[in-house]
Amino acid sequence: MNAGHQTTRRLAAKAGTPICRSCRDTLSRNYVSAAAAAVQTDSQAAQHIPPVAQASTQTSYGINAGVVLSRPPQITRDLHPFESAFFLYQRRLNERSALPFTRYFYYKDRTPADREWKRKIKQRLTPARDIGRYKGYGDEAWNDEVLIGAKESDFNWQVERLLEDAETTGLEDQPAEAVSSAVTPKKVEHEAVERPMSRVTEADEKNDVKSLNRALQRTLYLLVKDKEGRWMFPQDRLQKETLKEATYRILEYAAGVNMNTWVVGNVPIGHYQHNYTKALKNAAGLDEVGLKTFFMKVRIMAGQANLKENQFDLKDFKWLAKDEIKKEVEEDYWRQIKNMLAER
């Protein structure tokens, strides 16, 4: 297209008037050529992207299977001081609310239960012996709060008072003549009451970390000590097996067969990555730069660990709670496993 045609085309485009056939054909050819050139340029650019440089040697990580074997809590957790105080407050509030009711609301008149109530209330001077005496009538009726450090707020003191109340009949402080005229001697004898087991066991008192009868309100985890003196969860190199199959094998090889266990789920609950200071050649000829251990969650239902015939050359074992584990394992190990463990 010459300069004259180009000028004519621009003027026609501005004016909105039709242009000649020659200018229109030339304009169409120019647009088609420009589009083809753009496509070719993009294709060529895509073809000339330099390939990503590949390393001369391939690296890999070794894969381990680990076992987080735990014993769940056996009893309820210890009460927070605020919870204990609130429980005592509710008990005293309940007693204060019950005082306006006549005792016949609870006991039928002239029944054995009514007579026992009269004797006990005369002896202990309060309806609820476990929370201390409360004077519901008089100038001091408002003073029903327990002072900080008072014996009434201690859980063990409350339990002992309840047991004492269950073992008494209300006749202990009365003269012998009154007792003999009221009931027969057999009924005066203390009735045996089954006492609850203590929350603190003998293993707690001795701090026996190998016992499962310790820290009953906490979750305990099995830790083993390897030949290098490091504390960790039982683990071994993953072979031609699944993680669940490896878990059963590691438990048997590490802690013996005298445990009834249950593998919780088919997927790991976490992993630990350890990098070597220097890469090692593995059996496949690759540079192994570290280990990745994938942990499976397991519960112990019965039995005990026994390292006598373990095949991993383990030296010792402990059953520890989460905060106790932190003091035994290495810092990097703890940082990567702590979120797998239960606080209680």
mmCIF file of C-alpha atoms in Angstrom:
data_model
loop_
_atom_site.group_PDB
_atom_site.id
_atom_site.type_symbol
_atom_site.label_atom_id
_atom_site.label_comp_id
_atom_site.label_asym_id
_atom_site.label_seq_id
_atom_site.Cartn_x
_atom_site.Cartn_y
_atom_site.Cartn_z
ATOM 1 C CA MET A 1 0.000 0.000 0.000
ATOM 2 C CA ASN A 2 1.338 3.427 -1.018
ATOM 3 C CA ALA A 3 1.195 6.582 1.043
ATOM 4 C CA GLY A 4 -1.896 7.800 -0.763
ATOM 5 C CA HIS A 5 -3.937 4.716 0.081
ATOM 6 C CA GLN A 6 -2.877 4.857 3.725
ATOM 7 C CA THR A 7 -3.941 8.500 4.022
ATOM 8 C CA THR A 8 -7.268 7.757 2.368
ATOM 9 C CA ARG A 9 -7.920 4.809 4.727
ATOM 10 C CA ARG A 10 -7.194 6.885 7.869
ATOM 11 C CA LEU A 11 -9.430 9.731 6.735
ATOM 12 C CA ALA A 12 -12.231 7.345 5.841
ATOM 13 C CA ALA A 13 -11.960 5.647 9.215
ATOM 14 C CA LYS A 14 -12.219 9.003 11.008
ATOM 15 C CA ALA A 15 -15.167 10.146 8.899
ATOM 16 C CA GLY A 16 -17.000 6.836 9.129
ATOM 17 C CA THR A 17 -17.380 6.604 5.295
ATOM 18 C CA PRO A 18 -16.769 3.448 3.231
ATOM 19 C CA ILE A 19 -13.362 2.900 1.653
ATOM 20 C CA CYS A 20 -12.323 1.387 -1.676
ATOM 21 C CA ARG A 21 -11.958 -2.400 -2.218
ATOM 22 C CA SER A 22 -8.176 -2.159 -2.627
ATOM 23 C CA CYS A 23 -7.706 -0.422 0.727
ATOM 24 C CA ARG A 24 -10.043 -2.885 2.457
ATOM 25 C CA ASP A 25 -8.214 -5.945 1.107
ATOM 26 C CA THR A 26 -4.872 -4.459 2.036
ATOM 27 C CA LEU A 27 -6.107 -3.711 5.597
ATOM 28 C CA SER A 28 -7.402 -7.279 6.053
ATOM 29 C CA ARG A 29 -4.096 -8.799 4.876
ATOM 30 C CA ASN A 30 -2.151 -6.595 7.273
ATOM 31 C CA TYR A 31 -4.288 -7.676 10.318
ATOM 32 C CA VAL A 32 -4.001 -11.366 9.433
ATOM 33 C CA SER A 33 -0.239 -11.089 9.038
ATOM 34 C CA ALA A 34 0.106 -9.312 12.387
ATOM 35 C CA ALA A 35 -1.944 -11.984 14.216
ATOM 36 C CA ALA A 36 0.062 -14.808 12.645
ATOM 37 C CA ALA A 37 3.293 -13.100 13.638
ATOM 38 C CA ALA A 38 2.083 -12.762 17.232
ATOM 39 C CA VAL A 39 1.159 -16.453 17.445
ATOM 40 C CA GLN A 40 4.491 -17.459 15.995
ATOM 41 C CA THR A 41 6.329 -15.238 18.457
ATOM 42 C CA ASP A 42 4.512 -16.787 21.465
ATOM 43 C CA SER A 43 5.151 -20.306 20.186
ATOM 44 C CA GLN A 44 8.822 -19.600 19.628
ATOM 45 C CA ALA A 45 9.106 -18.077 23.115
ATOM 46 C CA ALA A 46 7.523 -21.154 24.629
ATOM 47 C CA GLN A 47 9.865 -23.428 22.691
ATOM 48 C CA HIS A 48 12.942 -21.534 23.825
ATOM 49 C CA ILE A 49 12.310 -21.694 27.602
ATOM 50 C CA PRO A 50 15.548 -23.029 29.033
ATOM 51 C CA PRO A 51 15.101 -26.377 30.847
ATOM 52 C CA VAL A 52 15.437 -26.488 34.647
ATOM 53 C CA ALA A 53 18.892 -27.515 35.639
ATOM 54 C CA GLN A 54 18.899 -30.949 37.282
ATOM 55 C CA ALA A 55 21.275 -31.911 40.033
ATOM 56 C CA SER A 56 24.020 -34.272 39.102
ATOM 57 C CA THR A 57 23.169 -36.569 42.039
ATOM 58 C CA GLN A 58 19.719 -37.449 43.407
ATOM 59 C CA THR A 59 18.983 -37.166 47.134
ATOM 60 C CA SER A 60 16.401 -38.864 49.341
ATOM 61 C CA TYR A 61 15.262 -39.388 52.927
ATOM 62 C CA GLY A 62 15.127 -42.643 54.809
ATOM 63 C CA ILE A 63 11.637 -43.573 56.069
ATOM 64 C CA ASN A 64 11.071 -44.788 59.633
ATOM 65 C CA ALA A 65 7.918 -45.993 61.344
ATOM 66 C CA GLY A 66 7.409 -44.769 64.905
ATOM 67 C CA VAL A 67 4.985 -45.832 67.649
ATOM 68 C CA VAL A 68 3.300 -43.431 70.086
ATOM 69 C CA LEU A 69 2.058 -45.965 72.648
ATOM 70 C CA SER A 70 -0.089 -44.407 75.382
ATOM 71 C CA ARG A 71 -2.160 -45.326 78.399
ATOM 72 C CA PRO A 72 -5.278 -43.101 78.639
ATOM 73 C CA PRO A 73 -6.385 -41.429 81.905
ATOM 74 C CA GLN A 74 -7.983 -43.822 84.381
ATOM 75 C CA ILE A 75 -9.761 -41.289 86.608
ATOM 76 C CA THR A 76 -11.140 -37.783 86.272
ATOM 77 C CA ARG A 77 -8.684 -34.922 86.323
ATOM 78 C CA ASP A 78 -7.863 -32.974 89.467
ATOM 79 C CA LEU A 79 -10.160 -30.049 90.113
ATOM 80 C CA HIS A 80 -8.931 -26.549 89.527
ATOM 81 C CA PRO A 81 -8.970 -24.432 92.733
ATOM 82 C CA PHE A 82 -11.738 -22.318 91.238
ATOM 83 C CA GLU A 83 -13.823 -25.429 90.532
ATOM 84 C CA SER A 84 -13.370 -26.643 94.107
ATOM 85 C CA ALA A 85 -14.402 -23.254 95.480
ATOM 86 C CA PHE A 86 -17.459 -23.113 93.208
ATOM 87 C CA PHE A 87 -18.523 -26.620 94.217
ATOM 88 C CA LEU A 88 -18.333 -25.682 97.888
ATOM 89 C CA TYR A 89 -20.268 -22.478 97.216
ATOM 90 C CA GLN A 90 -23.044 -24.449 95.504
ATOM 91 C CA ARG A 91 -23.202 -26.908 98.397
ATOM 92 C CA ARG A 92 -23.595 -24.132 100.949
ATOM 93 C CA LEU A 93 -26.139 -22.342 98.780
ATOM 94 C CA ASN A 94 -28.154 -25.549 98.563
ATOM 95 C CA GLU A 95 -28.079 -25.948 102.341
ATOM 96 C CA ARG A 96 -29.161 -22.356 102.885
ATOM 97 C CA SER A 97 -32.056 -22.819 100.440
ATOM 98 C CA ALA A 98 -33.161 -26.047 102.140
ATOM 99 C CA LEU A 99 -33.297 -24.668 105.698
ATOM 100 C CA PRO A 100 -36.743 -22.977 105.392
ATOM 101 C CA PHE A 101 -38.319 -26.358 104.581
ATOM 102 C CA THR A 102 -39.447 -28.498 107.467
ATOM 103 C CA ARG A 103 -37.648 -31.782 107.842
ATOM 104 C CA TYR A 104 -40.943 -33.574 107.236
ATOM 105 C CA PHE A 105 -40.572 -32.417 103.652
ATOM 106 C CA TYR A 106 -37.737 -34.963 103.412
ATOM 107 C CA TYR A 107 -38.555 -37.515 106.135
ATOM 108 C CA LYS A 108 -41.876 -38.870 107.313
ATOM 109 C CA ASP A 109 -42.557 -38.153 110.961
ATOM 110 C CA ARG A 110 -41.740 -40.872 113.523
ATOM 111 C CA THR A 111 -39.910 -43.107 111.048
ATOM 112 C CA PRO A 112 -36.417 -44.570 111.626
ATOM 113 C CA ALA A 113 -34.972 -42.132 109.089
ATOM 114 C CA ASP A 114 -36.578 -39.204 110.934
ATOM 115 C CA ARG A 115 -35.211 -40.371 114.288
ATOM 116 C CA GLU A 116 -31.727 -40.796 112.833
ATOM 117 C CA TRP A 117 -31.905 -37.299 111.333
ATOM 118 C CA LYS A 118 -32.837 -35.812 114.715
ATOM 119 C CA ARG A 119 -29.955 -37.568 116.433
ATOM 120 C CA LYS A 120 -27.389 -36.574 113.788
ATOM 121 C CA ILE A 121 -28.478 -32.946 113.542
ATOM 122 C CA LYS A 122 -28.227 -32.672 117.308
ATOM 123 C CA GLN A 123 -24.727 -34.106 117.252
ATOM 124 C CA ARG A 124 -23.190 -32.267 114.290
ATOM 125 C CA LEU A 125 -25.245 -29.025 114.463
ATOM 126 C CA THR A 126 -25.456 -28.767 110.681
ATOM 127 C CA PRO A 127 -27.319 -30.632 107.918
ATOM 128 C CA ALA A 128 -24.164 -31.107 105.802
ATOM 129 C CA ARG A 129 -21.171 -32.128 107.844
ATOM 130 C CA ASP A 130 -18.769 -32.084 104.862
ATOM 131 C CA ILE A 131 -19.030 -28.312 104.311
ATOM 132 C CA GLY A 132 -18.810 -27.137 107.905
ATOM 133 C CA ARG A 133 -21.411 -25.642 110.195
ATOM 134 C CA TYR A 134 -23.742 -22.991 108.871
ATOM 135 C CA LYS A 135 -26.018 -21.029 111.229
ATOM 136 C CA GLY A 136 -29.070 -20.328 109.136
ATOM 137 C CA TYR A 137 -30.836 -18.261 111.755
ATOM 138 C CA GLY A 138 -29.664 -15.334 113.831
ATOM 139 C CA ASP A 139 -27.508 -12.262 113.334
ATOM 140 C CA GLU A 140 -24.712 -14.254 111.644
ATOM 141 C CA ALA A 141 -26.887 -16.013 109.096
ATOM 142 C CA TRP A 142 -25.332 -13.984 106.300
ATOM 143 C CA ASN A 143 -21.831 -15.208 107.154
ATOM 144 C CA ASP A 144 -21.814 -18.402 105.100
ATOM 145 C CA GLU A 145 -18.590 -17.931 103.113
ATOM 146 C CA VAL A 146 -15.570 -20.185 103.616
ATOM 147 C CA LEU A 147 -12.330 -18.389 104.357
ATOM 148 C CA ILE A 148 -9.266 -18.969 102.192
ATOM 149 C CA GLY A 149 -7.226 -21.865 103.546
ATOM 150 C CA ALA A 150 -10.074 -23.221 105.691
ATOM 151 C CA LYS A 151 -10.108 -26.988 106.190
ATOM 152 C CA GLU A 152 -13.683 -27.157 104.860
ATOM 153 C CA SER A 153 -12.404 -26.301 101.386
ATOM 154 C CA ASP A 154 -10.013 -29.281 101.249
ATOM 155 C CA PHE A 155 -11.320 -32.136 99.116
ATOM 156 C CA ASN A 156 -9.871 -34.894 101.297
ATOM 157 C CA TRP A 157 -11.348 -33.297 104.430
ATOM 158 C CA GLN A 158 -14.794 -33.288 102.819
ATOM 159 C CA VAL A 159 -14.482 -36.969 101.879
ATOM 160 C CA GLU A 160 -13.457 -37.932 105.413
ATOM 161 C CA ARG A 161 -16.398 -36.025 106.908
ATOM 162 C CA LEU A 162 -18.855 -37.771 104.599
ATOM 163 C CA LEU A 163 -17.428 -41.169 105.528
ATOM 164 C CA GLU A 164 -17.503 -40.286 109.199
ATOM 165 C CA ASP A 165 -21.120 -39.233 108.937
ATOM 166 C CA ALA A 166 -22.048 -42.474 107.167
ATOM 167 C CA GLU A 167 -20.346 -44.567 109.846
ATOM 168 C CA THR A 168 -22.057 -42.875 112.815
ATOM 169 C CA THR A 169 -25.616 -43.221 114.108
ATOM 170 C CA GLY A 170 -25.909 -40.070 116.196
ATOM 171 C CA LEU A 171 -25.877 -42.036 119.463
ATOM 172 C CA GLU A 172 -22.165 -41.765 120.147
ATOM 173 C CA ASP A 173 -22.433 -38.672 122.397
ATOM 174 C CA GLN A 174 -25.481 -39.821 124.335
ATOM 175 C CA PRO A 175 -25.397 -41.499 127.779
ATOM 176 C CA ALA A 176 -25.351 -45.265 127.912
ATOM 177 C CA GLU A 177 -28.805 -45.375 129.590
ATOM 178 C CA ALA A 178 -30.363 -43.437 126.728
ATOM 179 C CA VAL A 179 -28.729 -45.668 124.183
ATOM 180 C CA SER A 180 -29.863 -48.871 125.841
ATOM 181 C CA SER A 181 -33.429 -47.627 126.136
ATOM 182 C CA ALA A 182 -33.583 -46.373 122.569
ATOM 183 C CA VAL A 183 -32.108 -49.192 120.513
ATOM 184 C CA THR A 184 -30.477 -52.537 120.956
ATOM 185 C CA PRO A 185 -26.650 -52.685 121.336
ATOM 186 C CA LYS A 186 -26.210 -54.165 117.852
ATOM 187 C CA LYS A 187 -27.648 -51.069 116.216
ATOM 188 C CA VAL A 188 -25.216 -48.823 118.078
ATOM 189 C CA GLU A 189 -22.233 -50.455 116.396
ATOM 190 C CA HIS A 190 -20.649 -48.579 113.537
ATOM 191 C CA GLU A 191 -21.694 -49.761 110.116
ATOM 192 C CA ALA A 192 -18.805 -50.622 107.815
ATOM 193 C CA VAL A 193 -18.632 -48.225 104.871
ATOM 194 C CA GLU A 194 -16.622 -48.960 101.756
ATOM 195 C CA ARG A 195 -13.976 -46.276 101.411
ATOM 196 C CA PRO A 196 -13.029 -44.896 97.989
ATOM 197 C CA MET A 197 -9.577 -45.629 96.662
ATOM 198 C CA SER A 198 -7.002 -42.876 96.927
ATOM 199 C CA ARG A 199 -6.184 -40.803 93.865
ATOM 200 C CA VAL A 200 -2.515 -41.031 94.863
ATOM 201 C CA THR A 201 -1.087 -44.523 94.388
ATOM 202 C CA GLU A 202 1.974 -46.185 95.814
ATOM 203 C CA ALA A 203 3.703 -45.733 92.446
ATOM 204 C CA ASP A 204 3.035 -41.986 92.724
ATOM 205 C CA GLU A 205 4.625 -41.835 96.157
ATOM 206 C CA LYS A 206 7.702 -43.747 94.951
ATOM 207 C CA ASN A 207 7.757 -41.938 91.575
ATOM 208 C CA ASP A 208 7.997 -45.286 89.794
ATOM 209 C CA VAL A 209 8.166 -44.190 86.140
ATOM 210 C CA LYS A 210 8.064 -47.811 84.959
ATOM 211 C CA SER A 211 4.636 -48.378 86.485
ATOM 212 C CA LEU A 212 1.350 -47.857 84.678
ATOM 213 C CA ASN A 213 -0.362 -47.405 88.040
ATOM 214 C CA ARG A 214 0.911 -43.828 88.273
ATOM 215 C CA ALA A 215 -0.538 -40.408 87.393
ATOM 216 C CA LEU A 216 -3.964 -41.975 86.902
ATOM 217 C CA GLN A 217 -5.476 -38.649 85.839
ATOM 218 C CA ARG A 218 -2.918 -38.160 83.035
ATOM 219 C CA THR A 219 -2.028 -39.815 79.722
ATOM 220 C CA LEU A 220 1.264 -41.732 79.913
ATOM 221 C CA TYR A 221 3.488 -42.449 76.892
ATOM 222 C CA LEU A 222 6.110 -45.150 76.420
ATOM 223 C CA LEU A 223 9.618 -43.779 75.899
ATOM 224 C CA VAL A 224 12.648 -46.004 75.264
ATOM 225 C CA LYS A 225 16.368 -45.355 75.580
ATOM 226 C CA ASP A 226 18.480 -46.431 72.595
ATOM 227 C CA LYS A 227 22.078 -47.663 72.655
ATOM 228 C CA GLU A 228 23.340 -44.091 72.219
ATOM 229 C CA GLY A 229 21.523 -42.916 75.340
ATOM 230 C CA ARG A 230 18.764 -40.923 73.603
ATOM 231 C CA TRP A 231 15.166 -41.075 74.778
ATOM 232 C CA MET A 232 12.537 -41.397 72.032
ATOM 233 C CA PHE A 233 9.465 -43.291 70.942
ATOM 234 C CA PRO A 234 10.043 -46.853 69.614
ATOM 235 C CA GLN A 235 10.905 -46.742 65.919
ATOM 236 C CA ASP A 236 12.566 -48.679 63.108
ATOM 237 C CA ARG A 237 13.244 -48.451 59.362
ATOM 238 C CA LEU A 238 10.155 -49.081 57.262
ATOM 239 C CA GLN A 239 10.507 -52.298 55.254
ATOM 240 C CA LYS A 240 8.269 -53.799 52.569
ATOM 241 C CA GLU A 241 5.165 -53.274 54.705
ATOM 242 C CA THR A 242 2.509 -50.748 55.567
ATOM 243 C CA LEU A 243 2.830 -48.372 58.495
ATOM 244 C CA LYS A 244 0.266 -50.384 60.455
ATOM 245 C CA GLU A 245 2.136 -53.647 59.867
ATOM 246 C CA ALA A 246 5.370 -51.961 60.876
ATOM 247 C CA THR A 247 3.712 -50.715 64.078
ATOM 248 C CA TYR A 248 2.871 -54.234 65.242
ATOM 249 C CA ARG A 249 6.371 -55.447 64.376
ATOM 250 C CA ILE A 250 8.092 -52.598 66.227
ATOM 251 C CA LEU A 251 5.954 -53.122 69.328
ATOM 252 C CA GLU A 252 6.838 -56.807 69.435
ATOM 253 C CA TYR A 253 10.544 -56.299 68.721
ATOM 254 C CA ALA A 254 10.908 -53.387 71.149
ATOM 255 C CA ALA A 255 8.615 -54.105 74.114
ATOM 256 C CA GLY A 256 7.810 -57.799 73.869
ATOM 257 C CA VAL A 257 4.560 -59.677 73.400
ATOM 258 C CA ASN A 258 3.089 -59.192 76.879
ATOM 259 C CA MET A 259 0.983 -56.190 75.904
ATOM 260 C CA ASN A 260 -2.570 -55.989 74.590
ATOM 261 C CA THR A 261 -2.525 -52.997 72.236
ATOM 262 C CA TRP A 262 -4.818 -51.304 69.745
ATOM 263 C CA VAL A 263 -3.597 -49.291 66.754
ATOM 264 C CA VAL A 264 -5.829 -46.216 66.409
ATOM 265 C CA GLY A 265 -6.384 -45.598 62.696
ATOM 266 C CA ASN A 266 -4.406 -46.317 59.546
ATOM 267 C CA VAL A 267 -2.664 -42.968 59.047
ATOM 268 C CA PRO A 268 0.161 -41.322 61.034
ATOM 269 C CA ILE A 269 -0.562 -38.567 63.555
ATOM 270 C CA GLY A 270 2.677 -36.694 62.859
ATOM 271 C CA HIS A 271 6.276 -37.010 61.743
ATOM 272 C CA TYR A 272 9.807 -36.116 62.814
ATOM 273 C CA GLN A 273 12.524 -35.060 60.343
ATOM 274 C CA HIS A 274 16.205 -35.474 61.170
ATOM 275 C CA ASN A 275 18.877 -34.163 58.774
ATOM 276 C CA TYR A 276 22.333 -35.704 58.653
ATOM 277 C CA THR A 277 25.419 -33.524 58.877
ATOM 278 C CA LYS A 278 26.759 -35.463 55.879
ATOM 279 C CA ALA A 279 24.815 -37.350 53.210
ATOM 280 C CA LEU A 280 25.093 -41.144 53.161
ATOM 281 C CA LYS A 281 24.777 -43.581 50.275
ATOM 282 C CA ASN A 282 21.810 -45.908 50.663
ATOM 283 C CA ALA A 283 21.150 -49.284 49.060
ATOM 284 C CA ALA A 284 19.579 -47.663 45.987
ATOM 285 C CA GLY A 285 22.699 -45.621 45.303
ATOM 286 C CA LEU A 286 21.065 -42.321 46.289
ATOM 287 C CA ASP A 287 22.465 -39.751 48.656
ATOM 288 C CA GLU A 288 20.415 -40.069 51.844
ATOM 289 C CA VAL A 289 20.371 -36.673 53.552
ATOM 290 C CA GLY A 290 18.226 -37.553 56.578
ATOM 291 C CA LEU A 291 15.439 -39.572 58.179
ATOM 292 C CA LYS A 292 11.702 -38.980 58.326
ATOM 293 C CA THR A 293 9.831 -40.862 61.044
ATOM 294 C CA PHE A 294 6.052 -41.204 60.735
ATOM 295 C CA PHE A 295 4.286 -41.957 64.029
ATOM 296 C CA MET A 296 1.252 -44.191 64.512
ATOM 297 C CA LYS A 297 -1.026 -43.808 67.548
ATOM 298 C CA VAL A 298 -1.451 -46.916 69.721
ATOM 299 C CA ARG A 299 -3.301 -47.572 73.011
ATOM 300 C CA ILE A 300 -2.236 -50.143 75.597
ATOM 301 C CA MET A 301 -5.197 -52.017 77.040
ATOM 302 C CA ALA A 302 -3.359 -54.424 79.364
ATOM 303 C CA GLY A 303 0.116 -55.802 80.073
ATOM 304 C CA GLN A 304 3.495 -54.128 80.439
ATOM 305 C CA ALA A 305 6.586 -53.398 78.371
ATOM 306 C CA ASN A 306 9.503 -55.820 78.645
ATOM 307 C CA LEU A 307 12.884 -55.004 77.082
ATOM 308 C CA LYS A 308 14.577 -58.206 78.135
ATOM 309 C CA GLU A 309 14.565 -59.746 74.649
ATOM 310 C CA ASN A 310 14.184 -56.600 72.526
ATOM 311 C CA GLN A 311 15.832 -56.658 69.093
ATOM 312 C CA PHE A 312 16.699 -52.952 68.921
ATOM 313 C CA ASP A 313 19.344 -52.974 71.669
ATOM 314 C CA LEU A 314 17.208 -50.701 73.858
ATOM 315 C CA LYS A 315 18.561 -49.993 77.336
ATOM 316 C CA ASP A 316 15.606 -48.701 79.344
ATOM 317 C CA PHE A 317 11.986 -47.504 79.191
ATOM 318 C CA LYS A 318 9.685 -45.069 81.014
ATOM 319 C CA TRP A 319 5.995 -44.221 81.102
ATOM 320 C CA LEU A 320 5.841 -40.408 81.144
ATOM 321 C CA ALA A 321 3.277 -37.624 80.831
ATOM 322 C CA LYS A 322 3.680 -34.862 78.253
ATOM 323 C CA ASP A 323 5.426 -32.359 80.523
ATOM 324 C CA GLU A 324 7.783 -35.118 81.744
ATOM 325 C CA ILE A 325 8.724 -36.087 78.184
ATOM 326 C CA LYS A 326 9.951 -32.552 77.501
ATOM 327 C CA LYS A 327 12.643 -32.961 80.166
ATOM 328 C CA GLU A 328 13.982 -36.233 78.697
ATOM 329 C CA VAL A 329 14.118 -35.835 74.909
ATOM 330 C CA GLU A 330 16.281 -33.563 72.767
ATOM 331 C CA GLU A 331 15.012 -30.063 72.059
ATOM 332 C CA ASP A 332 14.572 -30.540 68.300
ATOM 333 C CA TYR A 333 12.787 -33.854 68.854
ATOM 334 C CA TRP A 334 10.421 -32.260 71.366
ATOM 335 C CA ARG A 335 9.660 -29.325 69.066
ATOM 336 C CA GLN A 336 8.408 -31.679 66.335
ATOM 337 C CA ILE A 337 6.458 -34.187 68.465
ATOM 338 C CA LYS A 338 4.831 -32.020 71.154
ATOM 339 C CA ASN A 339 1.670 -31.307 69.148
ATOM 340 C CA MET A 340 0.970 -35.046 68.851
ATOM 341 C CA LEU A 341 0.642 -35.468 72.631
ATOM 342 C CA ALA A 342 -2.359 -34.817 74.871
ATOM 343 C CA GLU A 343 -2.086 -32.270 77.657
ATOM 344 C CA ARG A 344 -4.012 -34.537 80.004
#
